[in-house]
Amino acid sequence: MANVLQSAFHLEEYERHRSLLFGIAYRMLGSVMDAEDLLQEAFLDFQKHEPGTVRNARGLLSTIVTRRAMDELKSARVRREAYVGPWLPEPLPDPVAQTPDPALQVERDESLSMAFLVLLERLNPVERAVYLLREIFDFDFDEIGAIVEREPANCRKILSRARDAIARDRPRFEPRTGQQQELLQRFLDACASGNLETLLELLASDVRLYSDGGGKAAAALNVLSGPDRVARFFIGVVEKAIKNRLPVETRPTILNGALGITLAEAGPITTALALEFRDGKIADVFLVRNPDKLRHLQRDGMAPGGPISSEH
């Protein structure tokens, strides 16, 4: 009976804080699959603590997850340095239920955006943990110090450095609007028809396209900048699909808090695309084609005909 009650305690506390824990793990690692694996390992670690010794389950679970994520990041950095082409996070579909406060909703969406997660790559594991715990999850410095095993005063200095590193190139984030949905549809129509003039009109003067194939799928090996290069890239992709008679199905969705689409070729999803807008134009395009980073989209039913998971 005692073991049953103990198991119930651990499961209840874990489920109560699971959204927070996944949020920390995903933002730390930029990977849905790795974050889910890490949470499973963290739960096993949590079960080793007797219920009577757990005074703050949220703090303990956050500590376990953050420390595991920092360790994982150290080895991930080596792999990412040898990565073929631009590295992008795994796209996160329909992340979390809408929050009642619109301002908080915008903050959450921005902290999940592809542009923000790419910027986080500038930080070392400790800086990333301190920045996220303070700026996104509102932990106090005493809590953060205990988690990352640093003095609170040192954590303040670490946060200051991290803020400076992020602020230099942090783009202005615009929340989703009906106008953006119209722009997305015009973008898709222009790509399908090969209308270069309309594409150039929709793209910002400083638009950038990040394409992640990881050496396992066709993708641009460098970031493309400027409306002409980006527009011609998409027209070329569509022309190739038509030439090869590939049956492509597009599906609008929400990826990392932003408007996006998934593309399926003869069944499986082969591409996930997220768009970020500024001043009524498409400013950043994030294209994920590495099949290893799309597996969770197939699993969660985002292929044509399947339900979209909103678990996270």
Short mmCIF file of C-alpha atoms in Angstrom, two decimals:
data_model
loop_
_atom_site.label_atom_id
_atom_site.label_comp_id
_atom_site.label_asym_id
_atom_site.label_seq_id
_atom_site.Cartn_x
_atom_site.Cartn_y
_atom_site.Cartn_z
CA MET A 1 0.00 0.00 0.00
CA ALA A 2 2.83 2.39 0.86
CA ASN A 3 4.44 1.82 -2.53
CA VAL A 4 1.15 2.55 -4.28
CA LEU A 5 0.73 5.83 -2.38
CA GLN A 6 4.34 6.76 -3.08
CA SER A 7 3.88 6.11 -6.81
CA ALA A 8 0.67 8.14 -6.80
CA PHE A 9 2.46 11.07 -5.14
CA HIS A 10 5.25 11.11 -7.71
CA LEU A 11 2.90 10.79 -10.66
CA GLU A 12 0.54 13.49 -9.38
CA GLU A 13 3.34 16.00 -8.78
CA TYR A 14 4.99 15.21 -12.10
CA GLU A 15 1.76 15.67 -14.05
CA ARG A 16 0.99 18.89 -12.16
CA HIS A 17 4.26 20.43 -13.31
CA ARG A 18 4.70 18.65 -16.63
CA SER A 19 3.89 21.68 -18.79
CA LEU A 20 6.54 23.75 -17.00
CA LEU A 21 9.08 20.93 -17.22
CA PHE A 22 8.52 20.39 -20.93
CA GLY A 23 8.74 24.15 -21.48
CA ILE A 24 12.14 24.26 -19.80
CA ALA A 25 13.46 21.16 -21.56
CA TYR A 26 12.29 22.16 -25.04
CA ARG A 27 13.63 25.71 -24.82
CA MET A 28 16.93 24.40 -23.47
CA LEU A 29 17.39 21.69 -26.12
CA GLY A 30 15.38 22.86 -29.12
CA SER A 31 14.17 19.30 -29.61
CA VAL A 32 10.72 17.86 -28.95
CA MET A 33 11.91 14.25 -28.92
CA ASP A 34 14.92 14.94 -26.70
CA ALA A 35 12.77 16.98 -24.31
CA GLU A 36 10.27 14.14 -23.99
CA ASP A 37 13.06 11.61 -23.40
CA LEU A 38 14.61 13.89 -20.80
CA LEU A 39 11.29 14.21 -18.95
CA GLN A 40 10.98 10.43 -18.74
CA GLU A 41 14.47 10.21 -17.25
CA ALA A 42 13.69 13.07 -14.87
CA PHE A 43 10.58 11.26 -13.64
CA LEU A 44 12.66 8.18 -12.82
CA ASP A 45 15.09 10.41 -10.90
CA PHE A 46 12.18 12.04 -9.08
CA GLN A 47 10.84 8.65 -7.99
CA LYS A 48 14.06 8.03 -6.06
CA HIS A 49 13.05 10.75 -3.59
CA GLU A 50 10.81 9.61 -0.74
CA PRO A 51 7.59 11.68 -0.60
CA GLY A 52 8.31 12.73 2.97
CA THR A 53 11.61 14.30 1.91
CA VAL A 54 10.13 16.38 -0.92
CA ARG A 55 9.34 19.86 0.40
CA ASN A 56 9.08 21.59 -2.99
CA ALA A 57 8.21 19.25 -5.86
CA ARG A 58 8.22 22.06 -8.44
CA GLY A 59 11.70 23.14 -7.42
CA LEU A 60 13.07 19.60 -7.30
CA LEU A 61 11.63 18.62 -10.68
CA SER A 62 12.83 21.86 -12.27
CA THR A 63 16.31 21.23 -10.88
CA ILE A 64 16.44 17.68 -12.23
CA VAL A 65 15.22 18.74 -15.68
CA THR A 66 17.46 21.82 -15.97
CA ARG A 67 20.62 20.02 -14.89
CA ARG A 68 19.94 17.13 -17.25
CA ALA A 69 19.31 19.61 -20.06
CA MET A 70 22.57 21.45 -19.36
CA ASP A 71 24.47 18.15 -19.52
CA GLU A 72 22.71 17.22 -22.76
CA LEU A 73 23.53 20.61 -24.29
CA LYS A 74 27.24 20.12 -23.71
CA SER A 75 27.31 17.06 -25.98
CA ALA A 76 24.75 18.54 -28.39
CA ARG A 77 26.99 21.54 -29.04
CA VAL A 78 29.70 19.29 -30.44
CA ARG A 79 27.19 17.67 -32.81
CA ARG A 80 25.78 21.03 -33.89
CA GLU A 81 29.22 22.39 -34.74
CA ALA A 82 29.56 19.60 -37.32
CA TYR A 83 25.96 19.98 -38.54
CA VAL A 84 25.45 20.27 -42.30
CA GLY A 85 23.89 23.66 -43.10
CA PRO A 86 21.91 25.87 -40.71
CA TRP A 87 20.69 24.19 -37.51
CA LEU A 88 17.06 24.84 -36.55
CA PRO A 89 15.01 23.59 -33.60
CA GLU A 90 12.50 20.80 -34.09
CA PRO A 91 9.18 22.48 -34.93
CA LEU A 92 6.72 22.46 -32.05
CA PRO A 93 3.09 22.10 -33.19
CA ASP A 94 0.19 23.93 -31.53
CA PRO A 95 2.24 24.25 -28.32
CA VAL A 96 -0.09 25.06 -25.44
CA ALA A 97 -3.70 26.03 -24.85
CA GLN A 98 -4.35 29.75 -25.19
CA THR A 99 -3.72 31.76 -22.03
CA PRO A 100 -6.48 34.09 -20.78
CA ASP A 101 -4.10 37.07 -20.76
CA PRO A 102 -3.28 38.22 -24.34
CA ALA A 103 -0.01 39.82 -23.19
CA LEU A 104 1.13 36.56 -21.60
CA GLN A 105 0.11 34.71 -24.76
CA VAL A 106 2.37 36.93 -26.86
CA GLU A 107 5.27 36.45 -24.42
CA ARG A 108 4.83 32.68 -24.55
CA ASP A 109 4.65 32.60 -28.33
CA GLU A 110 7.76 34.77 -28.65
CA SER A 111 9.75 32.55 -26.29
CA LEU A 112 8.87 29.55 -28.49
CA SER A 113 9.57 31.29 -31.79
CA MET A 114 12.20 29.87 -34.12
CA ALA A 115 14.03 33.21 -34.21
CA PHE A 116 14.29 33.31 -30.41
CA LEU A 117 15.43 29.69 -30.09
CA VAL A 118 18.10 30.23 -32.75
CA LEU A 119 19.39 33.23 -30.78
CA LEU A 120 19.61 31.07 -27.64
CA GLU A 121 22.29 29.03 -29.41
CA ARG A 122 24.68 31.90 -28.66
CA LEU A 123 24.54 31.10 -24.95
CA ASN A 124 26.47 28.41 -23.13
CA PRO A 125 24.40 25.88 -21.12
CA VAL A 126 24.58 27.79 -17.82
CA GLU A 127 23.75 31.13 -19.47
CA ARG A 128 20.85 29.55 -21.29
CA ALA A 129 19.46 28.01 -18.11
CA VAL A 130 19.78 31.21 -16.08
CA TYR A 131 18.25 33.31 -18.86
CA LEU A 132 15.26 31.02 -19.36
CA LEU A 133 14.57 30.40 -15.69
CA ARG A 134 14.57 34.12 -14.93
CA GLU A 135 13.22 35.77 -18.08
CA ILE A 136 10.67 33.18 -19.18
CA PHE A 137 9.71 31.21 -16.07
CA ASP A 138 10.19 33.93 -13.42
CA PHE A 139 12.26 31.92 -10.94
CA ASP A 140 13.96 34.09 -8.32
CA PHE A 141 17.75 34.27 -8.12
CA ASP A 142 17.96 32.11 -4.99
CA GLU A 143 16.05 29.34 -6.80
CA ILE A 144 18.14 29.73 -9.94
CA GLY A 145 21.38 29.68 -7.97
CA ALA A 146 20.39 26.41 -6.32
CA ILE A 147 19.45 24.86 -9.67
CA VAL A 148 22.63 25.80 -11.58
CA GLU A 149 24.87 25.59 -8.49
CA ARG A 150 26.01 29.20 -8.57
CA GLU A 151 25.74 32.04 -6.08
CA PRO A 152 22.69 34.28 -6.68
CA ALA A 153 24.96 37.30 -7.23
CA ASN A 154 26.86 35.34 -9.88
CA CYS A 155 23.56 34.40 -11.54
CA ARG A 156 22.71 38.10 -11.85
CA LYS A 157 25.97 38.68 -13.74
CA ILE A 158 25.35 35.63 -15.93
CA LEU A 159 21.88 36.96 -16.74
CA SER A 160 23.28 40.36 -17.67
CA ARG A 161 25.73 38.77 -20.13
CA ALA A 162 23.01 36.59 -21.61
CA ARG A 163 20.66 39.54 -22.05
CA ASP A 164 23.35 41.48 -23.89
CA ALA A 165 24.07 38.55 -26.20
CA ILE A 166 20.38 38.11 -27.04
CA ALA A 167 19.44 41.79 -27.31
CA ARG A 168 21.92 42.57 -30.09
CA ASP A 169 19.91 40.77 -32.77
CA ARG A 170 16.58 39.98 -31.13
CA PRO A 171 13.89 40.77 -33.71
CA ARG A 172 10.64 42.47 -32.83
CA PHE A 173 7.99 39.78 -32.46
CA GLU A 174 4.50 40.35 -33.83
CA PRO A 175 1.59 38.22 -32.54
CA ARG A 176 -0.59 36.26 -34.94
CA THR A 177 -3.33 38.24 -36.67
CA GLY A 178 -5.95 37.76 -39.34
CA GLN A 179 -3.83 39.89 -41.67
CA GLN A 180 -0.96 37.43 -41.28
CA GLN A 181 -3.26 34.57 -42.26
CA GLU A 182 -4.20 36.46 -45.41
CA LEU A 183 -0.51 37.07 -46.18
CA LEU A 184 0.22 33.37 -45.68
CA GLN A 185 -2.50 32.40 -48.15
CA ARG A 186 -1.24 34.94 -50.70
CA PHE A 187 2.27 33.57 -50.20
CA LEU A 188 1.11 30.00 -50.86
CA ASP A 189 -0.89 31.06 -53.92
CA ALA A 190 2.07 33.00 -55.33
CA CYS A 191 4.41 30.05 -54.80
CA ALA A 192 1.98 27.66 -56.47
CA SER A 193 1.50 29.93 -59.50
CA GLY A 194 5.15 31.00 -59.74
CA ASN A 195 4.18 34.66 -59.36
CA LEU A 196 7.53 36.32 -58.67
CA GLU A 197 6.08 39.84 -58.54
CA THR A 198 3.61 38.98 -55.77
CA LEU A 199 6.25 37.11 -53.78
CA LEU A 200 8.58 40.11 -53.91
CA GLU A 201 5.72 42.29 -52.68
CA LEU A 202 5.06 40.00 -49.69
CA LEU A 203 8.68 39.67 -48.54
CA ALA A 204 10.43 42.23 -46.32
CA SER A 205 13.49 43.96 -47.75
CA ASP A 206 15.70 42.17 -45.19
CA VAL A 207 13.90 38.80 -45.31
CA ARG A 208 15.98 35.75 -44.42
CA LEU A 209 15.36 32.08 -45.13
CA TYR A 210 16.84 29.40 -42.88
CA SER A 211 16.68 25.92 -44.38
CA ASP A 212 17.56 22.85 -42.29
CA GLY A 213 18.10 19.57 -44.11
CA GLY A 214 20.88 18.28 -41.89
CA GLY A 215 22.54 16.62 -44.87
CA LYS A 216 19.59 14.21 -45.06
CA ALA A 217 17.21 16.19 -47.28
CA ALA A 218 17.61 18.82 -49.98
CA ALA A 219 17.99 22.28 -48.45
CA ALA A 220 19.95 25.50 -48.90
CA LEU A 221 23.32 25.13 -47.18
CA ASN A 222 23.49 28.81 -46.26
CA VAL A 223 21.01 31.37 -44.98
CA LEU A 224 19.40 33.15 -47.94
CA SER A 225 18.94 36.91 -47.59
CA GLY A 226 16.89 39.38 -49.60
CA PRO A 227 13.49 39.10 -51.29
CA ASP A 228 14.80 38.17 -54.74
CA ARG A 229 16.88 35.18 -53.56
CA VAL A 230 14.14 33.94 -51.22
CA ALA A 231 11.36 34.32 -53.81
CA ARG A 232 13.35 32.52 -56.50
CA PHE A 233 14.18 29.73 -54.04
CA PHE A 234 10.49 28.97 -53.50
CA ILE A 235 9.63 29.24 -57.17
CA GLY A 236 12.45 26.79 -57.91
CA VAL A 237 11.15 24.34 -55.31
CA VAL A 238 7.64 24.42 -56.78
CA GLU A 239 8.92 24.05 -60.36
CA LYS A 240 10.96 21.01 -59.32
CA ALA A 241 7.94 19.42 -57.64
CA ILE A 242 5.84 19.98 -60.77
CA LYS A 243 8.57 18.60 -63.01
CA ASN A 244 8.92 15.48 -60.87
CA ARG A 245 5.13 15.15 -60.58
CA LEU A 246 5.30 14.96 -56.82
CA PRO A 247 1.86 14.89 -55.13
CA VAL A 248 2.31 17.60 -52.50
CA GLU A 249 -0.33 18.41 -49.90
CA THR A 250 -0.04 21.55 -47.76
CA ARG A 251 -1.69 22.03 -44.40
CA PRO A 252 -1.80 25.34 -42.47
CA THR A 253 -0.90 24.99 -38.81
CA ILE A 254 0.74 26.74 -35.86
CA LEU A 255 4.44 26.02 -35.35
CA ASN A 256 6.38 27.53 -32.46
CA GLY A 257 3.66 30.07 -31.82
CA ALA A 258 3.74 31.33 -35.42
CA LEU A 259 1.77 30.68 -38.58
CA GLY A 260 3.17 27.88 -40.66
CA ILE A 261 2.45 24.95 -42.91
CA THR A 262 3.41 21.33 -43.24
CA LEU A 263 4.04 19.73 -46.62
CA ALA A 264 3.41 16.05 -47.21
CA GLU A 265 4.67 14.21 -50.28
CA ALA A 266 2.75 11.02 -51.01
CA GLY A 267 1.81 10.65 -47.33
CA PRO A 268 4.64 11.50 -44.90
CA ILE A 269 5.42 15.07 -43.88
CA THR A 270 8.64 16.13 -45.57
CA THR A 271 8.73 19.84 -44.71
CA ALA A 272 7.63 22.12 -41.88
CA LEU A 273 7.68 25.84 -42.55
CA ALA A 274 7.19 28.65 -40.01
CA LEU A 275 6.84 32.31 -40.97
CA GLU A 276 7.49 35.36 -38.83
CA PHE A 277 6.10 38.74 -39.82
CA ARG A 278 7.06 42.36 -39.25
CA ASP A 279 5.25 45.46 -40.47
CA GLY A 280 2.90 43.52 -42.71
CA LYS A 281 5.66 41.60 -44.49
CA ILE A 282 7.20 38.14 -44.22
CA ALA A 283 10.48 38.80 -42.37
CA ASP A 284 11.85 35.35 -41.51
CA VAL A 285 11.21 31.95 -43.04
CA PHE A 286 12.23 28.79 -41.19
CA LEU A 287 12.19 25.62 -43.28
CA VAL A 288 12.81 22.27 -41.57
CA ARG A 289 13.38 19.29 -43.88
CA ASN A 290 15.63 17.03 -41.81
CA PRO A 291 13.46 13.89 -41.46
CA ASP A 292 14.81 13.25 -37.96
CA LYS A 293 13.24 16.55 -36.87
CA LEU A 294 9.83 15.73 -38.34
CA ARG A 295 9.21 12.31 -36.79
CA HIS A 296 7.14 13.70 -33.93
CA LEU A 297 4.85 15.48 -36.41
CA GLN A 298 4.03 12.14 -38.07
CA ARG A 299 3.50 10.57 -34.64
CA ASP A 300 1.23 13.35 -33.39
CA GLY A 301 -1.10 12.96 -36.33
CA MET A 302 -0.16 16.07 -38.28
CA ALA A 303 0.09 14.15 -41.53
CA PRO A 304 -2.99 14.67 -43.73
CA GLY A 305 -6.10 13.24 -42.12
CA GLY A 306 -4.75 13.08 -38.56
CA PRO A 307 -5.61 15.15 -35.49
CA ILE A 308 -3.27 17.88 -34.31
CA SER A 309 -1.97 17.36 -30.80
CA SER A 310 -2.16 20.35 -28.45
CA GLU A 311 -0.57 18.55 -25.51
CA HIS A 312 2.30 21.01 -25.21
#
